[in-house]
PDB file of C-alpha atoms and ligand atoms in Angstrom:
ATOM      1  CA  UNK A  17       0.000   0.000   0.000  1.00 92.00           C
ATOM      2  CA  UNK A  18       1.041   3.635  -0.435  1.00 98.00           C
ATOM      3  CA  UNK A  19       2.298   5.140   2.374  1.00 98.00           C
ATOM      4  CA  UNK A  20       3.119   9.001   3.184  1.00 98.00           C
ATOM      5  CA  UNK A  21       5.644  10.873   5.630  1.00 99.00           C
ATOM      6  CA  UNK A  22       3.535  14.061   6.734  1.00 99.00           C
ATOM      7  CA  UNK A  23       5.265  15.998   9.916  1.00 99.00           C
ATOM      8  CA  UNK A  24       3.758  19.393  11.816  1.00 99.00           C
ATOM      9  CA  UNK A  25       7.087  21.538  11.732  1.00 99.00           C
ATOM     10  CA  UNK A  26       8.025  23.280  14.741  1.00 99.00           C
ATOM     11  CA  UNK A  27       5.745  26.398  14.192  1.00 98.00           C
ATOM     12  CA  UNK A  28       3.003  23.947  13.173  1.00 98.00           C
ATOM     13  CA  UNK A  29       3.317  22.750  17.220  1.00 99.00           C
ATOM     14  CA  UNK A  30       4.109  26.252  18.607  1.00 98.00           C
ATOM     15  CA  UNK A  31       1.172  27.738  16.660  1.00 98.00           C
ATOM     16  CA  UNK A  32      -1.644  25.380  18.157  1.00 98.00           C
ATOM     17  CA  UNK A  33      -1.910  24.181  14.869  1.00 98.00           C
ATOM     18  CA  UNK A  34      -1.407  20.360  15.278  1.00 98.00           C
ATOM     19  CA  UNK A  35      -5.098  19.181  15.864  1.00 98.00           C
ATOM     20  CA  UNK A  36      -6.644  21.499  12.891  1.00 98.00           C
ATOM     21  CA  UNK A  37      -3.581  19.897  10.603  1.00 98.00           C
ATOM     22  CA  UNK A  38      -4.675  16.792  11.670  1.00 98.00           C
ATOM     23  CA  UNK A  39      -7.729  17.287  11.120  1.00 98.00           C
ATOM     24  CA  UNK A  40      -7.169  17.947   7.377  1.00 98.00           C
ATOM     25  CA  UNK A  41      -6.165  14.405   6.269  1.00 98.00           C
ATOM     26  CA  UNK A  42      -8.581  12.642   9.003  1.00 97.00           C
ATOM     27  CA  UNK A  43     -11.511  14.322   7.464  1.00 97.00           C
ATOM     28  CA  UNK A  44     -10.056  13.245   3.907  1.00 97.00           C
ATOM     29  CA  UNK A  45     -10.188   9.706   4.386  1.00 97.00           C
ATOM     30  CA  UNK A  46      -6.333   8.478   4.373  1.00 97.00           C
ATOM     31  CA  UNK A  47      -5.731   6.010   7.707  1.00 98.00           C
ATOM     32  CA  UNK A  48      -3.108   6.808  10.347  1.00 98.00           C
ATOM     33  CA  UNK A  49      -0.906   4.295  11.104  1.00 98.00           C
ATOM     34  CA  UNK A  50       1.998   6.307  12.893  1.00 98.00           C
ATOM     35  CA  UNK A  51       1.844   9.319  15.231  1.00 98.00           C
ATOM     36  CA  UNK A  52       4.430  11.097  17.903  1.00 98.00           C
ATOM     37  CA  UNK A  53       5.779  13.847  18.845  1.00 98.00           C
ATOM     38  CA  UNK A  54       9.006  14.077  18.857  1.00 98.00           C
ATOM     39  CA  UNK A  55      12.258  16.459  19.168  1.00 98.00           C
ATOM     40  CA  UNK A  56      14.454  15.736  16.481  1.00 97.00           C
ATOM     41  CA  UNK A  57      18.285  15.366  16.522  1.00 98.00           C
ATOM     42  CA  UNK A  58      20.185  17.515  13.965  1.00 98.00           C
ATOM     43  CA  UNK A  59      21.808  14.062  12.659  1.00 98.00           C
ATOM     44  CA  UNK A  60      17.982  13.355  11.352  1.00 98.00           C
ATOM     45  CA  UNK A  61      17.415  16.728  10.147  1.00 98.00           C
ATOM     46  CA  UNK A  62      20.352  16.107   7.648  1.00 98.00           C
ATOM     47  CA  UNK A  63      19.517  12.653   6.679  1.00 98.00           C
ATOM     48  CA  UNK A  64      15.698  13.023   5.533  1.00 98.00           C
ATOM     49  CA  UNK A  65      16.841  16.138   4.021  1.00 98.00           C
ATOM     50  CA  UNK A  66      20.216  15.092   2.477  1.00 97.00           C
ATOM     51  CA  UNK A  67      19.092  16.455  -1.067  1.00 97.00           C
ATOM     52  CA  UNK A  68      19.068  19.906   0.254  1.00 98.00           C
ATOM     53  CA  UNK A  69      22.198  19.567   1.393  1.00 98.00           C
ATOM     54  CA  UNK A  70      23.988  21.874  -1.064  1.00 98.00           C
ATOM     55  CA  UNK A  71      21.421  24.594  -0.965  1.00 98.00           C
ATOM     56  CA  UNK A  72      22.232  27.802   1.287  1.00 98.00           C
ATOM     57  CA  UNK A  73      19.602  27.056   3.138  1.00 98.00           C
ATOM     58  CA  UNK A  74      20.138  24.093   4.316  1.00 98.00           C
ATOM     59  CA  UNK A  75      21.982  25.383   7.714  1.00 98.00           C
ATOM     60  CA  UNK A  76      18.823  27.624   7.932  1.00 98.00           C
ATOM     61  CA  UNK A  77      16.401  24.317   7.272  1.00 98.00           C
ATOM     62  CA  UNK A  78      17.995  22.378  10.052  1.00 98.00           C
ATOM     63  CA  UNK A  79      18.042  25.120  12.574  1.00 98.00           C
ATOM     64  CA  UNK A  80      14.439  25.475  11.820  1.00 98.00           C
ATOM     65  CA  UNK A  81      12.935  21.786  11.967  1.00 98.00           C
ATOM     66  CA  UNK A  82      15.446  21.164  15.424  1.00 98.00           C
ATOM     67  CA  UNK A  83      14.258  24.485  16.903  1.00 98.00           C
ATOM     68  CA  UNK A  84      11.166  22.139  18.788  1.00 98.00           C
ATOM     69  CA  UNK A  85       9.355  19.442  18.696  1.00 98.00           C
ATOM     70  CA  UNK A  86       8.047  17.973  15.481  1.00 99.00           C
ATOM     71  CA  UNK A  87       4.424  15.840  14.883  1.00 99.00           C
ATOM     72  CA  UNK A  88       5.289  12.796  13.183  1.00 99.00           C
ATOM     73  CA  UNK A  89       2.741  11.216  11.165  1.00 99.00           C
ATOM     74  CA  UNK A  90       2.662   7.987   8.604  1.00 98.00           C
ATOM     75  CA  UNK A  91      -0.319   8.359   6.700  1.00 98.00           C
ATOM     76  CA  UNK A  92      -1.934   5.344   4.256  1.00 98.00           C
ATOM     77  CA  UNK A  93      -3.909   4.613   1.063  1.00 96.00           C
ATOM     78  CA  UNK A  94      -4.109   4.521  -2.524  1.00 95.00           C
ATOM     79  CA  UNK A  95      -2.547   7.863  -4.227  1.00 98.00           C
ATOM     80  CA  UNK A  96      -2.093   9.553  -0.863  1.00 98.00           C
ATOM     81  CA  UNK A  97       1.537  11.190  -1.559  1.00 98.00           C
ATOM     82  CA  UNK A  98       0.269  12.934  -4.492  1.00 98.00           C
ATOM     83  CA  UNK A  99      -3.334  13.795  -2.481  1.00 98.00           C
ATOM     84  CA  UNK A 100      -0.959  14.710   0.667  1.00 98.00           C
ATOM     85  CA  UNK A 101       1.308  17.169  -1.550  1.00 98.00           C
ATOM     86  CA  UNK A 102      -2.038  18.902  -2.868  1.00 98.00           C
ATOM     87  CA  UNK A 103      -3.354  19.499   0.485  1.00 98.00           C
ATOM     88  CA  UNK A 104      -0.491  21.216   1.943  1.00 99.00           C
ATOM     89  CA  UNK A 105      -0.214  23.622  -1.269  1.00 98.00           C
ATOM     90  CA  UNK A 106       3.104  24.893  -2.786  1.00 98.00           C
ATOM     91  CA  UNK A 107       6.366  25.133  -1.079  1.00 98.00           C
ATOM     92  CA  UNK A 108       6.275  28.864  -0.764  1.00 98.00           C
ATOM     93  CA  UNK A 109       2.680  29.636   1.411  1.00 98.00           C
ATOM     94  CA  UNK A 110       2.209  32.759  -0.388  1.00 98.00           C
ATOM     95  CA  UNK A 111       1.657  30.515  -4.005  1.00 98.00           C
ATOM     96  CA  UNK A 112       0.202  27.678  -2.334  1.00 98.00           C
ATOM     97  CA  UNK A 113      -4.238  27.967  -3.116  1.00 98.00           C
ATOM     98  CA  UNK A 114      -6.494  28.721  -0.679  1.00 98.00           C
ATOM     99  CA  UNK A 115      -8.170  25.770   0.905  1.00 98.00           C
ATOM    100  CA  UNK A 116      -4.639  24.138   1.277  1.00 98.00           C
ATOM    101  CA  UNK A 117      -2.398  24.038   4.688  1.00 98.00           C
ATOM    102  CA  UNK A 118       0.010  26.179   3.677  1.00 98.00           C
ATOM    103  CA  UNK A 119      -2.030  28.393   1.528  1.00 98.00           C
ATOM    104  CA  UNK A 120      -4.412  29.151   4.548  1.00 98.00           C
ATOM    105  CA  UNK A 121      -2.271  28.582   7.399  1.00 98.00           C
ATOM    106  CA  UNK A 122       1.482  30.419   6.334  1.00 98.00           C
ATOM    107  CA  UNK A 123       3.269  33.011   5.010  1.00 98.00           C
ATOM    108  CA  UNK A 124       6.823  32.414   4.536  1.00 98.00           C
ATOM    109  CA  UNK A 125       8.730  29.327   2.779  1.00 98.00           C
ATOM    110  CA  UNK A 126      11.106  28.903   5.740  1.00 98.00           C
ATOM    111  CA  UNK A 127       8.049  28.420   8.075  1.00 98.00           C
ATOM    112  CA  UNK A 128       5.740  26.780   5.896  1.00 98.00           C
ATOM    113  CA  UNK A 129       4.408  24.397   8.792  1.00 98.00           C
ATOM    114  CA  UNK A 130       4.378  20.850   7.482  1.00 98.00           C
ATOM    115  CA  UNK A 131       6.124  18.250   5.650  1.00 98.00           C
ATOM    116  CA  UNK A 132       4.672  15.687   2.875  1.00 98.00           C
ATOM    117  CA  UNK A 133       7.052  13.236   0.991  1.00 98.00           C
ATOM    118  CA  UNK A 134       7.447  13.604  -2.683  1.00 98.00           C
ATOM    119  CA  UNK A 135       7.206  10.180  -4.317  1.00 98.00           C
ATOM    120  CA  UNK A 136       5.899   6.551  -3.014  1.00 98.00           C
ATOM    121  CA  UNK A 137       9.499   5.220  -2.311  1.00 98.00           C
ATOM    122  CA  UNK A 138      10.159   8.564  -0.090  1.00 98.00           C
ATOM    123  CA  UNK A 139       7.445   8.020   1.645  1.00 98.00           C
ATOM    124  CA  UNK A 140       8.821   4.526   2.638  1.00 98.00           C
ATOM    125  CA  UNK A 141      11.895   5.709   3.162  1.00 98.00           C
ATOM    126  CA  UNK A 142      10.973   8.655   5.477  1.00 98.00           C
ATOM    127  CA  UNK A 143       8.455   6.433   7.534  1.00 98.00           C
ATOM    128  CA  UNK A 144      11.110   4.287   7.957  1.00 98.00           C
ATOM    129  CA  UNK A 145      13.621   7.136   9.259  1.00 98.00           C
ATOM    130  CA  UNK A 146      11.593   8.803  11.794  1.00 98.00           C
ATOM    131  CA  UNK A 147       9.777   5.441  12.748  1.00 98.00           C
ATOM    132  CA  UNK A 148      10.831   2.827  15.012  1.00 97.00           C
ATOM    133  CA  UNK A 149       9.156  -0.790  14.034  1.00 90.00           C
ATOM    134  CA  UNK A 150       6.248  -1.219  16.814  1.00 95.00           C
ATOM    135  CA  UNK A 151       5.598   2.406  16.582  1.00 98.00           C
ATOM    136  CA  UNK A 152       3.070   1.765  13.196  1.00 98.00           C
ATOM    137  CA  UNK A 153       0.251   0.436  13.706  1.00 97.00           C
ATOM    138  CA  UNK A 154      -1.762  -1.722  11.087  1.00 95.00           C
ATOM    139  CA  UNK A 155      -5.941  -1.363  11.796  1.00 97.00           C
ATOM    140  CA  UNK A 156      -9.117  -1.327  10.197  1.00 96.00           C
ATOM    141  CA  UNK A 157     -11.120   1.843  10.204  1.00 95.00           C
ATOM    142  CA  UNK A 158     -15.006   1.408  10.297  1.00 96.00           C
ATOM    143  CA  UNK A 159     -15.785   3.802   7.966  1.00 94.00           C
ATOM    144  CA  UNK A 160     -14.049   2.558   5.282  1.00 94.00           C
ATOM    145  CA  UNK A 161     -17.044   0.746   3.405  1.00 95.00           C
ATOM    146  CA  UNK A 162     -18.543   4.336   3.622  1.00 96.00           C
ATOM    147  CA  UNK A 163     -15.229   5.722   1.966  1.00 95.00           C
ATOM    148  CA  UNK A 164     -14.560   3.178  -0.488  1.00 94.00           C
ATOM    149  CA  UNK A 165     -16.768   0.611  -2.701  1.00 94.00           C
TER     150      UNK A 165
HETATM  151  P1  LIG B  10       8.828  19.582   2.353  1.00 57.37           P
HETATM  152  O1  LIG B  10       7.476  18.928   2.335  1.00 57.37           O
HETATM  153  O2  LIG B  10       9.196  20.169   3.688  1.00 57.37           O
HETATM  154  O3  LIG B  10       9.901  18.660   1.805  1.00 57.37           O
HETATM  155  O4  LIG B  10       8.685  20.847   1.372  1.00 57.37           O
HETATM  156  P2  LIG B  10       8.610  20.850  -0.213  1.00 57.37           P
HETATM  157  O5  LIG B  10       8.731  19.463  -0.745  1.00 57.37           O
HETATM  158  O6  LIG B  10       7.415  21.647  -0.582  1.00 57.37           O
HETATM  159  O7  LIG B  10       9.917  21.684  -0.584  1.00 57.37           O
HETATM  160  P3  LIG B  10      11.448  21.183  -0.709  1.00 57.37           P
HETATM  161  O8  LIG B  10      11.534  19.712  -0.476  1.00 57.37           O
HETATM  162  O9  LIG B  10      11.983  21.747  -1.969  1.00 57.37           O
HETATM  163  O10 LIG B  10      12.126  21.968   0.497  1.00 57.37           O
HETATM  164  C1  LIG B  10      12.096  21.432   1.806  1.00 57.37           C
HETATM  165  C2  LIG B  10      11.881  22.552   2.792  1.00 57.37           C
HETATM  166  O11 LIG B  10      13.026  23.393   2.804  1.00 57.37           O
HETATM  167  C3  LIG B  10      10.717  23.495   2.477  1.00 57.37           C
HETATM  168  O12 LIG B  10       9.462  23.019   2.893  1.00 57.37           O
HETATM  169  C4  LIG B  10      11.129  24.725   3.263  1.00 57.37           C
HETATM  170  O13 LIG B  10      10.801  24.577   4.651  1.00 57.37           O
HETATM  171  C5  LIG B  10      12.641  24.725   3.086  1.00 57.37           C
HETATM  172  N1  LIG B  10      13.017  25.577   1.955  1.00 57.37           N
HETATM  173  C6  LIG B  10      12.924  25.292   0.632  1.00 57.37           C
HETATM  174  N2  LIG B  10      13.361  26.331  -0.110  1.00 57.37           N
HETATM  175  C7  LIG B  10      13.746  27.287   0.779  1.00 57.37           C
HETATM  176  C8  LIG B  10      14.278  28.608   0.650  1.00 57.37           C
HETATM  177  O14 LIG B  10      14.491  29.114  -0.441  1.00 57.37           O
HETATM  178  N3  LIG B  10      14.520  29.282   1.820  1.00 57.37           N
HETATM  179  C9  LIG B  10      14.282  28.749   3.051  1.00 57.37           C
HETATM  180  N4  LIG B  10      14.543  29.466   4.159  1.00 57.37           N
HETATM  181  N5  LIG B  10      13.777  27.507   3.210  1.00 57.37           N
HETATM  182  C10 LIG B  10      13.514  26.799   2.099  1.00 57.37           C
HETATM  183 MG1  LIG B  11      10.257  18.112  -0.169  1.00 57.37          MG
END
């Protein structure tokens, strides 16, 4: 199954913004099958973003997402990276549509509150990084016969 890294950045938490977030991709119909929160150590900063690495942010970045605790989240089902990706919006909050996360909840790309991964085999990847195994938990939501036929 298809499987998505979502995290609440640290302004995400300080805001109050974690149970509205949430809230977006519970109401949507993906299932949760991870969820912590969680102060990350610079090491981990680097690693999940090790493609930024060369960009002059990148110091900035990892400042930012250790500044405070994070809100992990794995987040499951069928096309849910791309449907994740569209409802935080665009990188930078002030292109990103109203209606999305960013687009109604931010202003500024270096504080643009949450985290999606960008491709199936991220996703797996990322889960994997910030998850320990017995930390996911497999379930069966009731409503799905009312989400799916
Ligand atoms: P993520 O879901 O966090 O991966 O964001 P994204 O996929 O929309 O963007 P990308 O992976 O290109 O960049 C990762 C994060 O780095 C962004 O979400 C920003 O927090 C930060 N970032 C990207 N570009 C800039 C920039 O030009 N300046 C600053 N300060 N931060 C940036
Ligand atoms: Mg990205």
């Amino acid at each position: 199954v298809e499987e998505t890294y979502i995290m609440i950045k640290p302004d995400g938490v300080q805001r109050g913004l974690v149970g509205e977030i949430i809230s977006r991709f519970e109401k949507k119909g993906f299932k949760l099958t991870g969820l912590k929160l969680f102060q990350c150590p610079k090491e981990l900063a680097q690693e999940h973003y090790k493609d930024l690495q060369s960009k002059p942010f990148f110091p900035k970045l990892i400042d930012y997402i250790t500044s405070g605790p994070v809100v992990c989240m794995a987040w499951e089902g069928v096309g849910v990276v791309a449907s994740a990706r569209k409802l935080i919006g665009a990188t930078n909050p002030l292109n990103a549509e109203p209606g999305t996360i960013r687009g109604d909840l931010a202003v500024q790309t270096g504080r643009n509150v949450v985290h999606g991964s960008d491709s199936p085999e991220n996703g797996k990847r990322e889960i994997a990084l910030w998850f320990k195994e017995g930390e996911l938990c497999e379930w069966a939501p009731v409503q799905e016969p009312w989400l799916k036929e």
